[in-house]
Steps between C-alpha positions, in 0.01 A plus 500: 500500500588321174808600299613355168875515432653488152869429440687403185698234687476299819645203685663272406651751251733645764763571234315827433639633826351681796159572349395134537614487863337835571162404353503166678568664836236765436230246420577301815498816713169618358340159544615495864353850543157374393504621140368249246762496224543324167772527236495490121841439340677342202720197446793716383856371557826673416704207365419195290672254734264583787197272549181623340232624739169323438199721445191471718358611832651368822571586860846646573575565868128518573428752222305414181730563202396472135786443253436583133717378216725773364498590133881481512644245740818705548578870523329794668169524317307358797182465302242224482167552320328283760603742771322785324182297464513392865555858612194623312291221652633510857598859581143635548449261794794653693516824696820609328789374288869512594747506208869409510780597259508768232590451134300177465203418282321344797516819705411731212191302402392459863525873576309591185224255588472630857463859381238403243296313765548755779692251716757666728852366468832523682838473325815373674800644314762242606776750423394552138529879519836540671763681292713196421200295389372779276837515323475134399324459163424871536343553156267202544388630838437851367273343240320295767452810715360705215276223369362358823688507828470873572122469473506180706694667781287815498188284511609298804321554829838458673858436401686270737867566579696275735735769634501878532815500286315325218233770502758780519683359195189485282446762227349825636161447334472156667567649844185713465275193475321335797740251656571281800836379631492148643807272510523152358430208731793312647429177688707569810449147632609314187874546555514533880760279666692423183856384543723450801605824668859382548529380140357826369747698713785318326352523150669706230230443238360808329157430351323673213149357480356628174445445133813566295432830328703813430294706747623285789843664504734221393719765336574624854481175693755299300783757528402562863539129575842505336601771749345307788680178408834679486462584870280210614570185294231302685224715350279334241210625289185296438271623222164335559245567230399438139656646189305774323566591141831314484665729754651210695753450218599866532552465874694176460740680266540778756571242770761325285670829409520588870662165582208398722383175338587295810336750732160545333215247486192530278212291637232577241135539597434377856174372644392606847706228669805601299453867589477408867822299481681783322391746768601260777857466369569865422682757710318789335284593203607760247275696262704760306213565259488800268127510578282287727136581552465318833766234538321178592824303536628770737187472713519119498862513610411732787220265605762222511721708728762584238667841482457667163714733290293693248558781256330832555287421194319218682177653625526319834834672566347758733331229706824300519695803617245617758465150646875436513444181299800542272695753297394726213762586239514713184541343157875468542704178498746629762227598745330166442821304561574695819151433635523127425835478679375693804197279544679172425768572758267589788282200599356679804386794286357258244291340773370838621413606144321171439287540813412858402396389153276228637324751725447735205337229288277381784376849582451648152473230235288234667199350327270646764634855464496499120164325469339752734648796314386375160152420629478856633610634160230295327239625747603857423457436126153355552404787731605749232293312245190497718517880526507544125184520297493282191750247366867570446551626145787471259804686637 
């Protein structure tokens, strides 16, 4: 089975958030499951100070990846003419095409080409259709839907959601389309054994491991930490992740106004070693997001044995609650502060939550489990196609 993946961005452009990590894990899982995969992507970066990504074809983690120079080096266009040419030349030699991200030129052109050639394709939504996401740049997205994306979604052989909650939040017409629910891959072994158990038991470090964006809930977290510090002065907040859209300056002003300058550290973008160190030092991870499609940082923290405190708008919240891996709170600064204090002050409970989270990741989000589920989804698509007479027409 040969599957061609198309994504507007890819490693090392991790500043684009969870989509890069998700695609990388998916490709590794599929390769391990015996699926021959390749990726077409662009050289897009989000900020001028980041190193340019060279174009060309190379091996990344054992997967052939072709990088094509973007028309615009910065921004969210995610388009490279070379990618379109390569897609037209290469796609017919694959069994199907797997597209990532909505609202991008790369995805729109790829879906249109697949329909024209009768090539089945799968679309991973990566949270693009949840209510919060649809409210951002709402007019632009309505135009995209009317002009292209509605047809692209209706023409897909399968839509791929990573949680049941993500599917349930999608617009009603999307929920009628053929779909599969398969979680993102989390490397459960990557963060095993991090940190010293005794040191972690005495830690008062609250970690937020994420890009700095309004959706991540800083409007709740900063005042919550002010409440926490009033009752537990040893508590500190570490914000580990890159700025997006200048929002770090907004958060820094919130921190200063709350009198928390000495209690909050901004690390900037961390590489894998830096992420591991941050997880090793922390007492818990917090994710008070207004919307979170999957919550890769939450899953990584659980794999490292950290308890997690998440809002009920994080789509892993149900898994966290059922597993006993942390606490789930509403979008309320008081509830968030109370949960942080409860978990910080109970090292034994933190240890139990951490162990429960690690079990959850190992059982549900492993590369083997996800790779097998996606391979089965692909096989179902190809079986459907073999039963049809004639090529797939324009949807």
